[in-house]
């Protein structure tokens, strides 16, 4: 087979390493081995029943065609109401653009903001796709190494120190993937100020916003209306496969985002949009709050259990469903550790390598998207593996 001639950006866009690990885990399972999954970045619960019902009804009601590229007006209004109800923030529905997941929103925002060669600051470790959204528009992703001392998040000092005359935007995710840590409100205000003083744009990914434990969540939309806030129905709402998210943009960018959405996507899935209307119903929110509570219990189980066997967790994460642990007391190569653990004991975890180049060999991400019972078995197996 001849190697196809690809655009040079494809040299910089690589698959997730964990996909190989996942393939191996599936192979082991097909051979009859039991695998405990703590690598998967999506809720293990299916979509809440009221949403499924609404999706089915939408199909039978004939909602099978294209919609407006910015989303059905009812859903934009429902999202606006959600900000009013949950955070007392008044968001004009005209600023809300419904997208194919947060992924679609990230693609739109990078496309309207970034010219070739312009830089976007983001955390390292961070969500692996972020740098690829920047690559896609021939921008330059700049990973800023972050450590426990800043909650594994960017702060205004990082931004000042890493700003160059090519910097155009800063991306922050709170709570974050892979660390689950949040940017505190005051720090977000300082970040916003620093970015604005330099004439840049702030993009805040709030996809894990509904999954914050032990403190009140907030939306960066309360700070100002000149930033981009991205969210999704994937995680808190348990709708990963429905492919639906949104961006709240400054008024001045809405028209361009709409034009681009028309060209790139035509529209989001019609059935998903009608189903999502039900996601904000009291019946559904009840279920989602119970699930959030379950995720908190799982975090509270897994965190001390992992510390007990020698992983360091210097910052207890306040959200999402991830623990980003320092494995340096147990191995100097988290990548081999993950593979050997899978082969020897059937426990699947994500090595740091997927999230950046800053000390990846010293870190592992555990996703608590599995039952406490299964995770307890996973921890028992890791203990056995360490005693080998
Ligand atoms: C931080 C972050 N942003 C964005 C996404 C994309 O999510 P989706 O496109 O399913 O909304 C993910 C998915 O894991 C994520 O972790």
mmCIF file of C-alpha atoms and ligand atoms in Angstrom:
data_model
loop_
_atom_site.group_PDB
_atom_site.id
_atom_site.type_symbol
_atom_site.label_atom_id
_atom_site.label_comp_id
_atom_site.label_asym_id
_atom_site.label_seq_id
_atom_site.Cartn_x
_atom_site.Cartn_y
_atom_site.Cartn_z
ATOM 1 C CA UNK A 1 0.000 0.000 0.000
ATOM 2 C CA UNK A 2 1.460 3.399 -0.938
ATOM 3 C CA UNK A 3 1.546 6.117 1.723
ATOM 4 C CA UNK A 4 -0.986 8.817 0.811
ATOM 5 C CA UNK A 5 0.274 12.384 0.524
ATOM 6 C CA UNK A 6 -1.455 14.155 3.370
ATOM 7 C CA UNK A 7 -1.537 17.787 4.410
ATOM 8 C CA UNK A 8 1.417 18.476 6.693
ATOM 9 C CA UNK A 9 -0.849 19.250 9.683
ATOM 10 C CA UNK A 10 -1.655 15.546 9.840
ATOM 11 C CA UNK A 11 1.895 14.933 11.077
ATOM 12 C CA UNK A 12 0.940 16.877 14.196
ATOM 13 C CA UNK A 13 -2.500 15.365 14.741
ATOM 14 C CA UNK A 14 -2.125 11.985 16.399
ATOM 15 C CA UNK A 15 -4.662 9.437 17.648
ATOM 16 C CA UNK A 16 -5.250 8.946 21.369
ATOM 17 C CA UNK A 17 -2.771 6.470 22.817
ATOM 18 C CA UNK A 18 -5.543 5.148 25.022
ATOM 19 C CA UNK A 19 -7.385 3.910 21.933
ATOM 20 C CA UNK A 20 -4.698 1.242 21.479
ATOM 21 C CA UNK A 21 -5.046 0.318 25.107
ATOM 22 C CA UNK A 22 -8.814 0.186 24.755
ATOM 23 C CA UNK A 23 -8.494 -2.063 21.688
ATOM 24 C CA UNK A 24 -6.256 -4.391 23.682
ATOM 25 C CA UNK A 25 -8.743 -4.341 26.586
ATOM 26 C CA UNK A 26 -11.560 -5.299 24.198
ATOM 27 C CA UNK A 27 -9.424 -8.100 22.779
ATOM 28 C CA UNK A 28 -8.768 -9.442 26.283
ATOM 29 C CA UNK A 29 -12.482 -9.285 27.031
ATOM 30 C CA UNK A 30 -13.265 -11.138 23.800
ATOM 31 C CA UNK A 31 -10.867 -13.840 25.026
ATOM 32 C CA UNK A 32 -12.931 -14.141 28.194
ATOM 33 C CA UNK A 33 -10.771 -12.024 30.556
ATOM 34 C CA UNK A 34 -12.435 -9.587 32.930
ATOM 35 C CA UNK A 35 -11.366 -5.953 32.517
ATOM 36 C CA UNK A 36 -12.154 -3.150 34.966
ATOM 37 C CA UNK A 37 -12.524 0.046 32.963
ATOM 38 C CA UNK A 38 -11.290 3.259 34.540
ATOM 39 C CA UNK A 39 -10.101 4.851 31.306
ATOM 40 C CA UNK A 40 -13.419 5.853 29.765
ATOM 41 C CA UNK A 41 -14.217 9.579 29.664
ATOM 42 C CA UNK A 42 -17.983 9.263 29.470
ATOM 43 C CA UNK A 43 -20.688 8.555 32.047
ATOM 44 C CA UNK A 44 -21.513 4.868 32.457
ATOM 45 C CA UNK A 45 -25.198 5.823 32.816
ATOM 46 C CA UNK A 46 -27.349 5.889 29.714
ATOM 47 C CA UNK A 47 -29.239 9.050 28.783
ATOM 48 C CA UNK A 48 -32.064 9.771 31.271
ATOM 49 C CA UNK A 49 -35.361 8.230 30.303
ATOM 50 C CA UNK A 50 -37.302 11.497 29.777
ATOM 51 C CA UNK A 51 -34.763 12.569 27.142
ATOM 52 C CA UNK A 52 -34.896 9.217 25.356
ATOM 53 C CA UNK A 53 -38.695 9.433 25.325
ATOM 54 C CA UNK A 54 -38.548 12.988 23.942
ATOM 55 C CA UNK A 55 -36.085 11.868 21.251
ATOM 56 C CA UNK A 56 -38.431 9.073 20.184
ATOM 57 C CA UNK A 57 -41.403 11.439 20.139
ATOM 58 C CA UNK A 58 -39.415 13.937 18.080
ATOM 59 C CA UNK A 59 -38.853 11.327 15.394
ATOM 60 C CA UNK A 60 -42.533 10.408 15.229
ATOM 61 C CA UNK A 61 -43.489 14.088 15.199
ATOM 62 C CA UNK A 62 -41.486 14.369 12.010
ATOM 63 C CA UNK A 63 -38.473 16.298 13.331
ATOM 64 C CA UNK A 64 -36.173 14.569 10.899
ATOM 65 C CA UNK A 65 -34.939 17.424 8.750
ATOM 66 C CA UNK A 66 -32.360 20.195 8.959
ATOM 67 C CA UNK A 67 -32.913 22.957 11.486
ATOM 68 C CA UNK A 68 -31.517 26.486 11.641
ATOM 69 C CA UNK A 69 -27.705 26.269 11.768
ATOM 70 C CA UNK A 70 -27.704 28.047 15.126
ATOM 71 C CA UNK A 71 -30.174 25.532 16.599
ATOM 72 C CA UNK A 72 -33.920 25.458 17.167
ATOM 73 C CA UNK A 73 -35.096 28.653 18.908
ATOM 74 C CA UNK A 74 -36.784 26.639 21.710
ATOM 75 C CA UNK A 75 -33.469 25.046 22.673
ATOM 76 C CA UNK A 76 -31.531 28.316 22.578
ATOM 77 C CA UNK A 77 -34.204 29.757 24.850
ATOM 78 C CA UNK A 78 -34.079 26.691 27.142
ATOM 79 C CA UNK A 79 -30.304 27.062 27.495
ATOM 80 C CA UNK A 80 -30.712 30.749 28.270
ATOM 81 C CA UNK A 81 -33.352 29.879 30.904
ATOM 82 C CA UNK A 82 -30.930 27.349 32.380
ATOM 83 C CA UNK A 83 -28.335 30.113 32.967
ATOM 84 C CA UNK A 84 -31.044 32.260 34.538
ATOM 85 C CA UNK A 85 -32.302 29.494 36.820
ATOM 86 C CA UNK A 86 -28.974 27.958 37.831
ATOM 87 C CA UNK A 87 -26.693 30.984 37.981
ATOM 88 C CA UNK A 88 -28.967 34.035 37.831
ATOM 89 C CA UNK A 89 -27.236 35.121 34.647
ATOM 90 C CA UNK A 90 -29.220 36.776 31.905
ATOM 91 C CA UNK A 91 -27.945 35.407 28.591
ATOM 92 C CA UNK A 92 -29.536 36.619 25.374
ATOM 93 C CA UNK A 93 -30.588 33.452 23.446
ATOM 94 C CA UNK A 94 -29.295 35.192 20.323
ATOM 95 C CA UNK A 95 -25.770 34.679 21.702
ATOM 96 C CA UNK A 96 -26.292 30.914 22.059
ATOM 97 C CA UNK A 97 -25.319 28.709 19.144
ATOM 98 C CA UNK A 98 -26.161 25.034 19.360
ATOM 99 C CA UNK A 99 -23.356 22.851 18.017
ATOM 100 C CA UNK A 100 -22.505 19.196 17.353
ATOM 101 C CA UNK A 101 -21.045 18.672 20.852
ATOM 102 C CA UNK A 102 -18.507 20.900 22.523
ATOM 103 C CA UNK A 103 -16.247 19.563 19.758
ATOM 104 C CA UNK A 104 -18.300 21.419 17.130
ATOM 105 C CA UNK A 105 -18.227 24.560 19.267
ATOM 106 C CA UNK A 106 -14.437 24.393 19.650
ATOM 107 C CA UNK A 107 -14.047 23.982 15.907
ATOM 108 C CA UNK A 108 -16.266 27.002 15.192
ATOM 109 C CA UNK A 109 -14.609 29.242 17.762
ATOM 110 C CA UNK A 110 -11.050 28.431 16.669
ATOM 111 C CA UNK A 111 -12.045 28.961 13.037
ATOM 112 C CA UNK A 112 -13.482 32.430 13.588
ATOM 113 C CA UNK A 113 -10.678 33.620 15.893
ATOM 114 C CA UNK A 114 -7.375 32.147 14.795
ATOM 115 C CA UNK A 115 -5.331 33.071 11.740
ATOM 116 C CA UNK A 116 -2.472 30.859 10.541
ATOM 117 C CA UNK A 117 0.528 31.243 12.858
ATOM 118 C CA UNK A 118 -1.431 32.746 15.744
ATOM 119 C CA UNK A 119 -0.989 31.185 19.156
ATOM 120 C CA UNK A 120 -3.521 29.812 21.624
ATOM 121 C CA UNK A 121 -2.437 29.242 25.224
ATOM 122 C CA UNK A 122 -3.731 26.129 27.001
ATOM 123 C CA UNK A 123 -2.743 23.882 29.884
ATOM 124 C CA UNK A 124 -0.359 20.965 29.624
ATOM 125 C CA UNK A 125 -1.744 18.507 30.746
ATOM 126 C CA UNK A 126 -5.026 19.232 29.000
ATOM 127 C CA UNK A 127 -7.790 17.794 26.861
ATOM 128 C CA UNK A 128 -5.859 16.332 23.914
ATOM 129 C CA UNK A 129 -8.197 17.540 21.157
ATOM 130 C CA UNK A 130 -7.741 21.215 22.041
ATOM 131 C CA UNK A 131 -4.388 21.500 20.353
ATOM 132 C CA UNK A 132 -5.783 19.743 17.284
ATOM 133 C CA UNK A 133 -8.632 22.239 16.910
ATOM 134 C CA UNK A 134 -5.931 24.905 16.747
ATOM 135 C CA UNK A 135 -3.830 22.841 14.305
ATOM 136 C CA UNK A 136 -6.870 22.454 12.069
ATOM 137 C CA UNK A 137 -6.910 26.194 11.402
ATOM 138 C CA UNK A 138 -3.092 26.309 11.112
ATOM 139 C CA UNK A 139 -2.749 28.069 14.441
ATOM 140 C CA UNK A 140 -0.092 27.239 17.002
ATOM 141 C CA UNK A 141 -1.181 25.558 20.234
ATOM 142 C CA UNK A 142 1.049 26.586 23.121
ATOM 143 C CA UNK A 143 0.894 24.159 26.029
ATOM 144 C CA UNK A 144 1.753 25.884 29.302
ATOM 145 C CA UNK A 145 3.093 23.380 31.854
ATOM 146 C CA UNK A 146 0.884 23.445 34.948
ATOM 147 C CA UNK A 147 1.420 21.714 38.281
ATOM 148 C CA UNK A 148 -0.306 21.098 41.569
ATOM 149 C CA UNK A 149 0.721 24.573 42.824
ATOM 150 C CA UNK A 150 -1.823 26.180 40.459
ATOM 151 C CA UNK A 151 -4.432 23.385 40.763
ATOM 152 C CA UNK A 152 -3.145 22.117 37.387
ATOM 153 C CA UNK A 153 -4.854 25.168 35.899
ATOM 154 C CA UNK A 154 -3.683 28.326 34.155
ATOM 155 C CA UNK A 155 -3.549 31.479 36.251
ATOM 156 C CA UNK A 156 -3.065 35.103 35.276
ATOM 157 C CA UNK A 157 0.711 34.882 35.892
ATOM 158 C CA UNK A 158 1.056 31.984 33.443
ATOM 159 C CA UNK A 159 -0.828 34.022 30.890
ATOM 160 C CA UNK A 160 1.303 37.131 31.362
ATOM 161 C CA UNK A 161 4.507 35.055 31.218
ATOM 162 C CA UNK A 162 3.556 33.122 28.100
ATOM 163 C CA UNK A 163 1.902 35.907 26.101
ATOM 164 C CA UNK A 164 3.694 36.743 22.841
ATOM 165 C CA UNK A 165 2.894 39.133 20.021
ATOM 166 C CA UNK A 166 1.343 36.124 18.236
ATOM 167 C CA UNK A 167 -0.991 35.151 21.077
ATOM 168 C CA UNK A 168 -4.620 35.540 20.140
ATOM 169 C CA UNK A 169 -6.554 33.449 22.647
ATOM 170 C CA UNK A 170 -6.436 31.520 25.906
ATOM 171 C CA UNK A 171 -8.335 28.300 26.539
ATOM 172 C CA UNK A 172 -9.331 27.229 30.017
ATOM 173 C CA UNK A 173 -11.435 24.215 31.014
ATOM 174 C CA UNK A 174 -13.093 24.214 34.421
ATOM 175 C CA UNK A 175 -13.492 21.582 35.795
ATOM 176 C CA UNK A 176 -10.719 20.184 33.666
ATOM 177 C CA UNK A 177 -10.036 17.001 31.824
ATOM 178 C CA UNK A 178 -7.757 15.217 32.853
ATOM 179 C CA UNK A 179 -7.332 16.735 36.319
ATOM 180 C CA UNK A 180 -10.902 17.437 37.505
ATOM 181 C CA UNK A 181 -9.688 20.658 39.129
ATOM 182 C CA UNK A 182 -11.504 23.986 38.870
ATOM 183 C CA UNK A 183 -10.406 27.558 38.312
ATOM 184 C CA UNK A 184 -11.709 29.536 41.276
ATOM 185 C CA UNK A 185 -13.989 32.442 40.455
ATOM 186 C CA UNK A 186 -11.505 35.136 41.522
ATOM 187 C CA UNK A 187 -8.745 33.605 39.464
ATOM 188 C CA UNK A 188 -11.032 33.407 36.443
ATOM 189 C CA UNK A 189 -11.732 37.125 36.838
ATOM 190 C CA UNK A 190 -7.982 37.813 36.905
ATOM 191 C CA UNK A 191 -7.442 35.596 33.859
ATOM 192 C CA UNK A 192 -10.197 37.416 31.991
ATOM 193 C CA UNK A 193 -8.710 40.808 32.876
ATOM 194 C CA UNK A 194 -5.207 39.740 31.835
ATOM 195 C CA UNK A 195 -6.408 38.399 28.491
ATOM 196 C CA UNK A 196 -8.509 41.463 27.754
ATOM 197 C CA UNK A 197 -5.731 43.894 28.695
ATOM 198 C CA UNK A 198 -3.629 42.193 26.043
ATOM 199 C CA UNK A 199 -6.370 42.371 23.431
ATOM 200 C CA UNK A 200 -6.934 38.609 23.283
ATOM 201 C CA UNK A 201 -9.921 36.313 23.621
ATOM 202 C CA UNK A 202 -10.822 34.039 26.509
ATOM 203 C CA UNK A 203 -12.444 30.687 25.726
ATOM 204 C CA UNK A 204 -13.811 28.806 28.721
ATOM 205 C CA UNK A 205 -14.807 25.164 28.334
ATOM 206 C CA UNK A 206 -17.497 24.448 30.930
ATOM 207 C CA UNK A 207 -18.409 20.970 29.673
ATOM 208 C CA UNK A 208 -18.072 19.491 33.191
ATOM 209 C CA UNK A 209 -19.897 22.396 34.827
ATOM 210 C CA UNK A 210 -22.786 20.313 36.169
ATOM 211 C CA UNK A 211 -20.331 17.934 37.794
ATOM 212 C CA UNK A 212 -18.850 20.006 40.622
ATOM 213 C CA UNK A 213 -18.800 18.566 44.138
ATOM 214 C CA UNK A 214 -18.859 20.186 47.552
ATOM 215 C CA UNK A 215 -18.964 23.766 46.281
ATOM 216 C CA UNK A 216 -21.269 25.889 44.187
ATOM 217 C CA UNK A 217 -20.422 25.931 40.526
ATOM 218 C CA UNK A 218 -20.387 29.153 38.562
ATOM 219 C CA UNK A 219 -20.329 30.152 34.930
ATOM 220 C CA UNK A 220 -17.705 32.535 33.581
ATOM 221 C CA UNK A 221 -20.573 34.236 31.789
ATOM 222 C CA UNK A 222 -21.178 36.107 35.028
ATOM 223 C CA UNK A 223 -17.870 37.958 34.481
ATOM 224 C CA UNK A 224 -18.555 39.627 31.179
ATOM 225 C CA UNK A 225 -20.154 39.152 27.790
ATOM 226 C CA UNK A 226 -16.935 39.419 25.795
ATOM 227 C CA UNK A 227 -15.778 35.832 26.268
ATOM 228 C CA UNK A 228 -16.637 32.507 24.663
ATOM 229 C CA UNK A 229 -18.200 29.888 26.911
ATOM 230 C CA UNK A 230 -18.536 26.345 25.639
ATOM 231 C CA UNK A 231 -20.737 23.653 27.100
ATOM 232 C CA UNK A 232 -22.331 20.381 26.061
ATOM 233 C CA UNK A 233 -25.080 17.892 26.719
ATOM 234 C CA UNK A 234 -22.462 15.115 26.746
ATOM 235 C CA UNK A 235 -21.247 14.789 30.318
ATOM 236 C CA UNK A 236 -23.608 16.108 33.027
ATOM 237 C CA UNK A 237 -26.664 15.437 30.867
ATOM 238 C CA UNK A 238 -25.385 11.978 29.877
ATOM 239 C CA UNK A 239 -25.907 12.480 26.146
ATOM 240 C CA UNK A 240 -22.478 11.821 24.593
ATOM 241 C CA UNK A 241 -23.880 9.991 21.579
ATOM 242 C CA UNK A 242 -26.524 12.599 20.748
ATOM 243 C CA UNK A 243 -23.739 14.986 19.704
ATOM 244 C CA UNK A 244 -25.046 18.234 21.057
ATOM 245 C CA UNK A 245 -23.359 21.166 22.724
ATOM 246 C CA UNK A 246 -23.361 24.940 22.571
ATOM 247 C CA UNK A 247 -21.291 28.069 22.640
ATOM 248 C CA UNK A 248 -22.266 31.392 24.145
ATOM 249 C CA UNK A 249 -20.425 34.017 22.114
ATOM 250 C CA UNK A 250 -20.062 37.797 22.255
ATOM 251 C CA UNK A 251 -22.772 39.425 20.115
ATOM 252 C CA UNK A 252 -20.272 40.655 17.544
ATOM 253 C CA UNK A 253 -19.221 37.096 16.642
ATOM 254 C CA UNK A 254 -22.626 35.469 16.325
ATOM 255 C CA UNK A 255 -23.111 36.208 12.643
ATOM 256 C CA UNK A 256 -19.730 34.748 11.675
ATOM 257 C CA UNK A 257 -20.288 31.683 13.806
ATOM 258 C CA UNK A 258 -23.695 31.218 12.187
ATOM 259 C CA UNK A 259 -22.187 31.535 8.685
ATOM 260 C CA UNK A 260 -19.505 29.010 9.517
ATOM 261 C CA UNK A 261 -21.967 26.604 11.179
ATOM 262 C CA UNK A 262 -24.120 26.740 8.047
ATOM 263 C CA UNK A 263 -21.128 25.810 5.928
ATOM 264 C CA UNK A 264 -19.566 23.187 8.177
ATOM 265 C CA UNK A 265 -22.586 21.432 9.671
ATOM 266 C CA UNK A 266 -25.765 22.803 8.018
ATOM 267 C CA UNK A 267 -27.423 22.001 11.334
ATOM 268 C CA UNK A 268 -27.177 19.821 14.418
ATOM 269 C CA UNK A 269 -29.172 16.605 14.647
ATOM 270 C CA UNK A 270 -32.821 17.589 14.742
ATOM 271 C CA UNK A 271 -33.981 14.732 16.973
ATOM 272 C CA UNK A 272 -31.210 15.465 19.501
ATOM 273 C CA UNK A 273 -32.226 19.099 19.791
ATOM 274 C CA UNK A 274 -35.854 18.292 20.519
ATOM 275 C CA UNK A 275 -34.790 15.600 22.983
ATOM 276 C CA UNK A 276 -32.462 18.050 24.743
ATOM 277 C CA UNK A 277 -35.412 20.335 25.535
ATOM 278 C CA UNK A 278 -36.425 17.665 28.032
ATOM 279 C CA UNK A 279 -32.936 17.633 29.626
ATOM 280 C CA UNK A 280 -33.846 20.747 31.641
ATOM 281 C CA UNK A 281 -37.164 19.353 32.945
ATOM 282 C CA UNK A 282 -37.433 18.901 36.736
ATOM 283 C CA UNK A 283 -37.944 15.156 36.180
ATOM 284 C CA UNK A 284 -34.671 14.889 34.296
ATOM 285 C CA UNK A 285 -32.721 17.253 36.553
ATOM 286 C CA UNK A 286 -33.729 15.050 39.508
ATOM 287 C CA UNK A 287 -32.087 12.061 37.862
ATOM 288 C CA UNK A 288 -29.012 14.080 36.929
ATOM 289 C CA UNK A 289 -28.573 15.401 40.455
ATOM 290 C CA UNK A 290 -28.750 11.833 41.809
ATOM 291 C CA UNK A 291 -26.072 10.858 39.314
ATOM 292 C CA UNK A 292 -23.922 13.788 40.338
ATOM 293 C CA UNK A 293 -24.203 12.585 43.900
ATOM 294 C CA UNK A 294 -23.159 9.123 42.796
ATOM 295 C CA UNK A 295 -20.087 10.553 41.022
ATOM 296 C CA UNK A 296 -19.162 12.425 44.212
ATOM 297 C CA UNK A 297 -19.423 9.207 46.234
ATOM 298 C CA UNK A 298 -17.220 7.466 43.710
ATOM 299 C CA UNK A 299 -14.610 10.213 43.906
ATOM 300 C CA UNK A 300 -14.712 10.030 47.686
ATOM 301 C CA UNK A 301 -14.145 6.285 47.469
ATOM 302 C CA UNK A 302 -11.439 6.201 44.794
ATOM 303 C CA UNK A 303 -9.307 9.114 45.949
ATOM 304 C CA UNK A 304 -8.269 7.712 49.356
ATOM 305 C CA UNK A 305 -8.142 4.169 47.939
ATOM 306 C CA UNK A 306 -5.533 5.229 45.372
ATOM 307 C CA UNK A 307 -3.601 7.267 47.926
ATOM 308 C CA UNK A 308 -3.563 4.196 50.115
ATOM 309 C CA UNK A 309 -1.709 2.174 47.519
ATOM 310 C CA UNK A 310 0.901 4.832 46.868
ATOM 311 C CA UNK A 311 -0.426 7.235 44.213
ATOM 312 C CA UNK A 312 -0.046 10.901 45.118
ATOM 313 C CA UNK A 313 -2.999 13.217 44.570
ATOM 314 C CA UNK A 314 -1.737 16.632 45.631
ATOM 315 C CA UNK A 315 -4.911 18.495 44.638
ATOM 316 C CA UNK A 316 -8.223 16.818 45.469
ATOM 317 C CA UNK A 317 -10.248 17.462 42.330
ATOM 318 C CA UNK A 318 -13.542 19.280 42.777
ATOM 319 C CA UNK A 319 -15.280 18.130 39.624
ATOM 320 C CA UNK A 320 -15.677 16.104 36.409
ATOM 321 C CA UNK A 321 -15.088 12.354 36.886
ATOM 322 C CA UNK A 322 -11.324 12.149 36.794
ATOM 323 C CA UNK A 323 -8.437 11.744 39.192
ATOM 324 C CA UNK A 324 -5.070 12.751 37.763
ATOM 325 C CA UNK A 325 -2.595 10.988 39.970
ATOM 326 C CA UNK A 326 1.145 11.292 40.386
ATOM 327 C CA UNK A 327 2.446 7.767 39.922
ATOM 328 C CA UNK A 328 6.141 8.607 40.332
ATOM 329 C CA UNK A 329 6.346 6.824 43.704
ATOM 330 C CA UNK A 330 5.365 3.582 41.970
ATOM 331 C CA UNK A 331 6.817 3.790 38.468
ATOM 332 C CA UNK A 332 8.960 6.104 36.352
ATOM 333 C CA UNK A 333 7.043 5.128 33.215
ATOM 334 C CA UNK A 334 3.262 5.447 33.513
ATOM 335 C CA UNK A 335 2.802 4.331 29.892
ATOM 336 C CA UNK A 336 4.405 0.910 30.384
ATOM 337 C CA UNK A 337 2.748 0.703 33.795
ATOM 338 C CA UNK A 338 -0.700 1.080 32.190
ATOM 339 C CA UNK A 339 -0.013 -1.610 29.585
ATOM 340 C CA UNK A 340 1.553 -4.035 32.062
ATOM 341 C CA UNK A 341 -1.319 -3.514 34.495
ATOM 342 C CA UNK A 342 -3.827 -4.276 31.754
ATOM 343 C CA UNK A 343 -2.039 -7.452 30.697
ATOM 344 C CA UNK A 344 -1.339 -8.703 34.204
ATOM 345 C CA UNK A 345 -4.519 -7.744 36.045
ATOM 346 C CA UNK A 346 -7.090 -6.506 33.528
ATOM 347 C CA UNK A 347 -7.355 -2.911 34.765
ATOM 348 C CA UNK A 348 -7.612 -0.197 32.097
ATOM 349 C CA UNK A 349 -6.384 3.343 32.920
ATOM 350 C CA UNK A 350 -5.145 6.253 30.807
ATOM 351 C CA UNK A 351 -1.439 7.092 30.936
ATOM 352 C CA UNK A 352 -0.440 10.774 31.122
ATOM 353 C CA UNK A 353 0.997 10.638 27.601
ATOM 354 C CA UNK A 354 -2.419 11.351 26.108
ATOM 355 C CA UNK A 355 -2.647 14.745 27.811
ATOM 356 C CA UNK A 356 0.579 16.485 26.902
ATOM 357 C CA UNK A 357 4.328 16.497 27.171
ATOM 358 C CA UNK A 358 4.697 17.918 30.683
ATOM 359 C CA UNK A 359 5.721 15.041 32.962
ATOM 360 C CA UNK A 360 3.363 12.546 31.277
ATOM 361 C CA UNK A 361 5.484 9.600 32.441
ATOM 362 C CA UNK A 362 4.717 10.557 36.052
ATOM 363 C CA UNK A 363 0.955 10.702 35.738
ATOM 364 C CA UNK A 364 -2.109 8.549 35.154
ATOM 365 C CA UNK A 365 -5.761 9.512 34.723
ATOM 366 C CA UNK A 366 -8.365 7.403 36.474
ATOM 367 C CA UNK A 367 -11.969 7.938 35.357
ATOM 368 C CA UNK A 368 -14.549 7.057 37.980
ATOM 369 C CA UNK A 369 -17.102 6.208 35.344
ATOM 370 C CA UNK A 370 -17.573 2.783 36.893
ATOM 371 C CA UNK A 371 -19.391 1.470 39.987
ATOM 372 C CA UNK A 372 -17.760 1.601 43.415
ATOM 373 C CA UNK A 373 -17.929 -2.183 43.490
ATOM 374 C CA UNK A 374 -16.000 -2.506 40.227
ATOM 375 C CA UNK A 375 -13.508 0.188 41.223
ATOM 376 C CA UNK A 376 -12.892 -1.607 44.536
ATOM 377 C CA UNK A 377 -12.053 -4.702 42.519
ATOM 378 C CA UNK A 378 -9.795 -2.565 40.295
ATOM 379 C CA UNK A 379 -7.946 -1.216 43.338
ATOM 380 C CA UNK A 380 -7.546 -4.755 44.708
ATOM 381 C CA UNK A 381 -6.021 -5.840 41.399
ATOM 382 C CA UNK A 382 -3.636 -2.863 41.310
ATOM 383 C CA UNK A 383 -2.508 -3.733 44.816
ATOM 384 C CA UNK A 384 -1.809 -7.282 43.649
ATOM 385 C CA UNK A 385 0.058 -5.927 40.611
ATOM 386 C CA UNK A 386 2.236 -3.718 42.804
ATOM 387 C CA UNK A 387 3.064 -6.640 45.072
ATOM 388 C CA UNK A 388 4.340 -8.703 42.115
HETATM 389 C C1 LIG B 1 -12.671 19.159 28.274
HETATM 390 C C2 LIG B 1 -13.478 18.599 27.144
HETATM 391 N N1 LIG B 1 -13.948 19.446 26.196
HETATM 392 C C3 LIG B 1 -14.658 18.989 25.155
HETATM 393 C C4 LIG B 1 -14.960 17.644 25.006
HETATM 394 C C5 LIG B 1 -15.783 17.215 23.819
HETATM 395 O O1 LIG B 1 -17.045 16.782 24.195
HETATM 396 P P1 LIG B 1 -18.329 16.671 23.255
HETATM 397 O O2 LIG B 1 -17.915 16.981 21.876
HETATM 398 O O3 LIG B 1 -18.811 15.264 23.429
HETATM 399 O O4 LIG B 1 -19.326 17.642 23.784
HETATM 400 C C6 LIG B 1 -14.514 16.726 25.975
HETATM 401 C C7 LIG B 1 -14.765 15.288 25.835
HETATM 402 O O5 LIG B 1 -14.250 14.445 26.546
HETATM 403 C C8 LIG B 1 -13.748 17.219 27.077
HETATM 404 O O6 LIG B 1 -13.285 16.404 28.030
#
